[in-house]
């Protein structure tokens, strides 16, 4: 709290450090010190020898430079004697230029400000030396300084001659007799110092000048009275501190208003401590010379400041009653503050700083403080977990942590920070991790409470093992929520959109709340992969259909950029699916419809999706899909050539034929349907067949009437219209050029269209938005015996009207057939994988074979299905069982 060193009111100069004086009898044995002065302009060296001068208080200080040399002899006096006393300071130094063998030197002598006759005679003699430049004579000076008598004698040797090259010497000898202290000087000086110390302790004025007191201490120390002085100082300080203890021991504590009396007691302790610190600072400033000489030389002795701390600790704070009352009072104040009451924080700061300075903070206070904190928050955690909801509880915990951090900054010692915060975290969080998550995590995630989730993660990160527990519950939540989306057949229509929304939600939570923690990202991926494959194949099928709905023409929900982002999100969901071949089958089927009917919203979007699939699954996965695009491009080139061919043939009629040539291996399998085409169409088909086979021999063309579409020109009372219809709709409408009214049976016989397809076709023409035909009797469905007539009164604001064919919803049988084709393809892949492995290994046990097959396949296979494929290959002589070990297979070349 307070520094251990303070500057004195009149600190001694560095060059005047006091050292013990040497005895006068030893002056003859003192060795002479020699100094060389080198003349830069003369090769001859000259030496001046000086006998060292020893004073009662200081040794000569020497400053040497290239041009001057200063020798000073200082004697200091004690200000403890009458004020009329004085001391003389005598200095000899070379200043101005005097020609001594080519060396520019001036020797001057300064006396102190005292105007004694001896001093004035010395100044006159100095002037004579300055004028003659021959001889320096030292005059004996006697003076009375503060009761000390000194006799200064010096022997001056004359210079042999003033010619260049001859040696010149100045010899100055020590005092013959050591100065002596006057009688009773020690006792009188100590009495003065004692009065000053007592005045400081009693907060009264000091009679003497602080500089005078400091000098007195310095004089006593110079005469080896330091040990006794230190002992006496310690005793007087100890007596004063002992006298303080009684006021604290007898201080009453009333249970009526415990806080009030605790605060009064603490203030009294604090005042005593502050007074003690102030007193010790003043006392140390007076005894600073003692502190910096004698105490420093004795490592076993504490400094004056440390001595004061030791005495205060020993006689006041270490008293069990006083210490207990002090610590109890401090803990009571902290408890009241934790309960929301306002307290005197500066008082606490001062008292806890006192405990730290006295080095009893940890033993006397911190241990009990942490115990009380542990007990308080353990009870509070149990109570609030029952009473409050999780968000409210989390905010309370955060508030408590902030309060404790503020206490550490304000008045607690920094060493308490780690154990204190750890105690709060353990009792409010560590003991309730699982309970908090079970009670409130699902609620926070369902309602997307971003701020509360961020706080939850932040708090759990502070507790050891907290993040791991949160991670486990995070995985369980994703699996549970995702399973409700995937497993329920009623949600099939919205499954993919819900999966995308759920994925966006958890990504946002990871980014904002969980700070992009890699563990949570990986856990989310594993959880998605787990729940999305709980229902095999269906998610893959629905994702393919979802992509179809977004890429189909007429989808104006999104811009190109939004569509691209949506496809990226779809691919993320697609990665989690095991049965990617199921997705391929349904995607290829839908892509064919979009390409052939011209319903694709954007060729760029289609190719973008294709490149994403290729990047994800490899070139083999998208080879057929890419082949479909190639067929469409080749068909355009062929049609350009066919039009040129038609111009050369001069075929009568105004029908334009456009044909798409499809490679059967790339496209889905379509069931051919034989229908009765008009003669004009049949003739055009034959012309194209002749043209194509003439260019590509050895190929076979199979017409797919179900995929054809036409543009018809029609005349109504309102005027001419163009109808964009399917081939089946075209065949029905062309019949009304031959008659006014036809029944269902007649149309069926004339066109050859399959019954179900014909009913949907008539329904689209007579019951849809654009009713080109009129049905009688009226109704939404086409029944047997219904008759149809042309609607001459047909009106529409557009010139070209697209009449959509009513799409038959994909039946369960069609879905099953598509899935069956996927399973059939899987069997071929399993067979190929087994043969590849056996061909390379030649001999392999059943378990190793199954393991390697699982590693190669990209879709899930049941062990029973795998066993069937092995048996099938054995039957077909691709492999055989080992005769000695039936659990081992051999490859048959």
Short mmCIF file of N, CA and C in Angstrom, two decimals, residues 80-149:
data_model
loop_
_atom_site.label_atom_id
_atom_site.label_comp_id
_atom_site.label_asym_id
_atom_site.label_seq_id
_atom_site.Cartn_x
_atom_site.Cartn_y
_atom_site.Cartn_z
N UNK A 80 22.58 19.51 16.37
CA UNK A 80 22.00 19.27 17.70
C UNK A 80 22.55 20.19 18.76
N UNK A 81 23.66 20.93 18.50
CA UNK A 81 24.23 21.85 19.48
C UNK A 81 23.67 23.23 19.21
N UNK A 82 24.15 24.27 19.95
CA UNK A 82 23.58 25.62 19.84
C UNK A 82 23.69 26.13 18.42
N UNK A 83 22.76 27.00 18.06
CA UNK A 83 22.67 27.48 16.68
C UNK A 83 23.84 28.38 16.31
N UNK A 84 24.60 28.91 17.30
CA UNK A 84 25.71 29.80 16.99
C UNK A 84 26.89 29.03 16.42
N UNK A 85 26.87 27.69 16.61
CA UNK A 85 27.96 26.90 16.07
C UNK A 85 27.90 26.87 14.56
N UNK A 86 29.04 26.63 13.99
CA UNK A 86 29.07 26.57 12.52
C UNK A 86 30.12 25.54 12.14
N UNK A 87 30.19 25.23 10.84
CA UNK A 87 31.23 24.32 10.37
C UNK A 87 31.86 24.92 9.14
N UNK A 88 33.11 24.57 8.94
CA UNK A 88 33.89 25.13 7.83
C UNK A 88 34.09 24.06 6.79
N UNK A 89 33.84 24.42 5.59
CA UNK A 89 34.05 23.49 4.47
C UNK A 89 35.21 24.00 3.66
N UNK A 90 36.24 23.19 3.55
CA UNK A 90 37.48 23.63 2.89
C UNK A 90 37.68 22.82 1.62
N UNK A 91 37.89 23.54 0.53
CA UNK A 91 38.07 22.85 -0.75
C UNK A 91 39.31 23.41 -1.45
N UNK A 92 40.05 22.52 -1.98
CA UNK A 92 41.17 22.91 -2.84
C UNK A 92 40.87 22.40 -4.23
N UNK A 93 40.99 23.26 -5.20
CA UNK A 93 40.75 22.78 -6.54
C UNK A 93 41.51 23.60 -7.56
N UNK A 94 41.84 22.98 -8.66
CA UNK A 94 42.55 23.62 -9.77
C UNK A 94 41.54 24.23 -10.70
N UNK A 95 41.65 25.54 -10.94
CA UNK A 95 40.67 26.17 -11.80
C UNK A 95 41.32 26.94 -12.93
N UNK A 96 41.97 28.11 -12.59
CA UNK A 96 42.48 28.97 -13.67
C UNK A 96 43.87 28.53 -14.09
N UNK A 97 44.35 29.16 -15.11
CA UNK A 97 45.59 28.73 -15.76
C UNK A 97 46.82 29.23 -14.99
N UNK A 98 47.65 28.31 -14.54
CA UNK A 98 48.96 28.63 -13.97
C UNK A 98 49.96 27.73 -14.67
N UNK A 99 51.05 28.28 -15.15
CA UNK A 99 51.98 27.52 -15.98
C UNK A 99 52.86 26.65 -15.09
N UNK A 100 52.49 25.36 -14.90
CA UNK A 100 53.34 24.40 -14.19
C UNK A 100 53.82 23.38 -15.18
N UNK A 101 55.01 23.57 -15.67
CA UNK A 101 55.66 22.64 -16.58
C UNK A 101 54.75 22.35 -17.78
N UNK A 102 54.31 23.39 -18.39
CA UNK A 102 53.47 23.22 -19.58
C UNK A 102 52.04 22.84 -19.28
N UNK A 103 51.64 22.67 -18.03
CA UNK A 103 50.27 22.28 -17.67
C UNK A 103 49.53 23.49 -17.14
N UNK A 104 48.36 23.78 -17.71
CA UNK A 104 47.57 24.93 -17.28
C UNK A 104 46.78 24.55 -16.05
N UNK A 105 47.17 25.11 -14.92
CA UNK A 105 46.50 24.75 -13.67
C UNK A 105 46.29 25.99 -12.83
N UNK A 106 45.20 26.09 -12.16
CA UNK A 106 44.99 27.15 -11.18
C UNK A 106 44.59 26.50 -9.87
N UNK A 107 45.19 26.93 -8.83
CA UNK A 107 44.83 26.36 -7.54
C UNK A 107 44.16 27.46 -6.73
N UNK A 108 42.96 27.22 -6.37
CA UNK A 108 42.19 28.22 -5.63
C UNK A 108 41.71 27.59 -4.35
N UNK A 109 41.47 28.38 -3.40
CA UNK A 109 40.98 27.87 -2.12
C UNK A 109 39.75 28.66 -1.72
N UNK A 110 38.65 27.88 -1.53
CA UNK A 110 37.41 28.54 -1.12
C UNK A 110 37.13 28.17 0.32
N UNK A 111 36.72 29.15 1.07
CA UNK A 111 36.30 28.88 2.44
C UNK A 111 34.80 29.02 2.53
N UNK A 112 34.22 28.57 3.59
CA UNK A 112 32.77 28.64 3.77
C UNK A 112 32.36 30.08 4.05
N UNK A 113 31.04 30.28 4.15
CA UNK A 113 30.50 31.63 4.28
C UNK A 113 30.83 32.26 5.64
N UNK A 114 31.41 31.51 6.58
CA UNK A 114 31.75 32.09 7.89
C UNK A 114 32.88 33.11 7.73
N UNK A 115 32.89 34.15 8.55
CA UNK A 115 33.84 35.26 8.40
C UNK A 115 34.86 35.28 9.54
N UNK A 116 35.46 34.13 9.83
CA UNK A 116 36.46 34.06 10.90
C UNK A 116 37.77 34.66 10.43
N UNK A 117 38.60 35.16 11.34
CA UNK A 117 39.91 35.73 10.96
C UNK A 117 40.79 34.71 10.29
N UNK A 118 40.70 33.48 10.76
CA UNK A 118 41.53 32.44 10.13
C UNK A 118 41.17 32.27 8.69
N UNK A 119 39.86 32.29 8.40
CA UNK A 119 39.41 32.12 7.02
C UNK A 119 39.90 33.27 6.16
N UNK A 120 39.86 34.52 6.69
CA UNK A 120 40.26 35.67 5.88
C UNK A 120 41.75 35.65 5.60
N UNK A 121 42.55 35.20 6.58
CA UNK A 121 43.99 35.12 6.34
C UNK A 121 44.31 34.08 5.28
N UNK A 122 43.50 33.00 5.29
CA UNK A 122 43.71 31.97 4.26
C UNK A 122 43.39 32.51 2.89
N UNK A 123 42.36 33.35 2.76
CA UNK A 123 42.01 33.94 1.46
C UNK A 123 43.15 34.84 0.97
N UNK A 124 43.77 35.63 1.92
CA UNK A 124 44.88 36.50 1.52
C UNK A 124 46.06 35.66 1.03
N UNK A 125 46.34 34.58 1.76
CA UNK A 125 47.44 33.72 1.37
C UNK A 125 47.20 33.09 0.00
N UNK A 126 45.93 32.74 -0.25
CA UNK A 126 45.55 32.18 -1.57
C UNK A 126 45.82 33.17 -2.68
N UNK A 127 45.57 34.48 -2.40
CA UNK A 127 45.80 35.52 -3.41
C UNK A 127 47.30 35.63 -3.72
N UNK A 128 48.13 35.51 -2.67
CA UNK A 128 49.56 35.55 -2.89
C UNK A 128 50.01 34.40 -3.77
N UNK A 129 49.42 33.22 -3.51
CA UNK A 129 49.77 32.05 -4.34
C UNK A 129 49.37 32.27 -5.77
N UNK A 130 48.26 32.89 -5.98
CA UNK A 130 47.77 33.14 -7.34
C UNK A 130 48.71 34.07 -8.08
N UNK A 131 49.22 35.09 -7.37
CA UNK A 131 50.10 36.07 -8.05
C UNK A 131 51.47 35.48 -8.34
N UNK A 132 52.05 34.73 -7.39
CA UNK A 132 53.41 34.26 -7.56
C UNK A 132 53.50 32.96 -8.34
N UNK A 133 52.52 32.15 -8.28
CA UNK A 133 52.48 30.85 -8.99
C UNK A 133 53.68 29.99 -8.61
N UNK A 134 54.11 30.05 -7.32
CA UNK A 134 55.28 29.28 -6.93
C UNK A 134 54.95 28.24 -5.87
N UNK A 135 54.13 28.62 -4.87
CA UNK A 135 54.02 27.75 -3.71
C UNK A 135 52.59 27.74 -3.18
N UNK A 136 52.14 26.58 -2.77
CA UNK A 136 50.82 26.48 -2.13
C UNK A 136 51.03 26.10 -0.68
N UNK A 137 50.50 26.94 0.19
CA UNK A 137 50.70 26.68 1.61
C UNK A 137 49.35 26.44 2.26
N UNK A 138 49.27 25.46 3.03
CA UNK A 138 48.02 25.15 3.74
C UNK A 138 48.10 25.73 5.14
N UNK A 139 47.09 26.50 5.46
CA UNK A 139 47.04 27.15 6.75
C UNK A 139 46.22 26.30 7.71
N UNK A 140 46.72 26.14 8.87
CA UNK A 140 45.97 25.37 9.85
C UNK A 140 44.75 26.14 10.28
N UNK A 141 43.66 25.45 10.24
CA UNK A 141 42.39 26.10 10.57
C UNK A 141 41.78 25.41 11.77
N UNK A 142 41.42 26.18 12.75
CA UNK A 142 40.73 25.60 13.88
C UNK A 142 39.37 26.22 14.03
N UNK A 143 38.37 25.40 14.22
CA UNK A 143 37.01 25.95 14.34
C UNK A 143 36.20 25.09 15.28
N UNK A 144 35.20 25.70 15.84
CA UNK A 144 34.29 25.01 16.75
C UNK A 144 32.98 24.77 16.01
N UNK A 145 32.65 23.49 15.76
CA UNK A 145 31.42 23.17 15.00
C UNK A 145 30.52 22.32 15.85
N UNK A 146 29.40 22.91 16.33
CA UNK A 146 28.36 22.19 17.05
C UNK A 146 28.92 21.37 18.22
N UNK A 147 29.83 21.96 18.88
CA UNK A 147 30.37 21.26 20.03
C UNK A 147 31.52 20.34 19.71
N UNK A 148 31.89 20.21 18.43
CA UNK A 148 33.00 19.34 18.06
C UNK A 148 34.22 20.19 17.78
N UNK A 149 35.41 19.88 18.33
CA UNK A 149 36.63 20.65 18.09
C UNK A 149 37.51 19.87 17.14
#
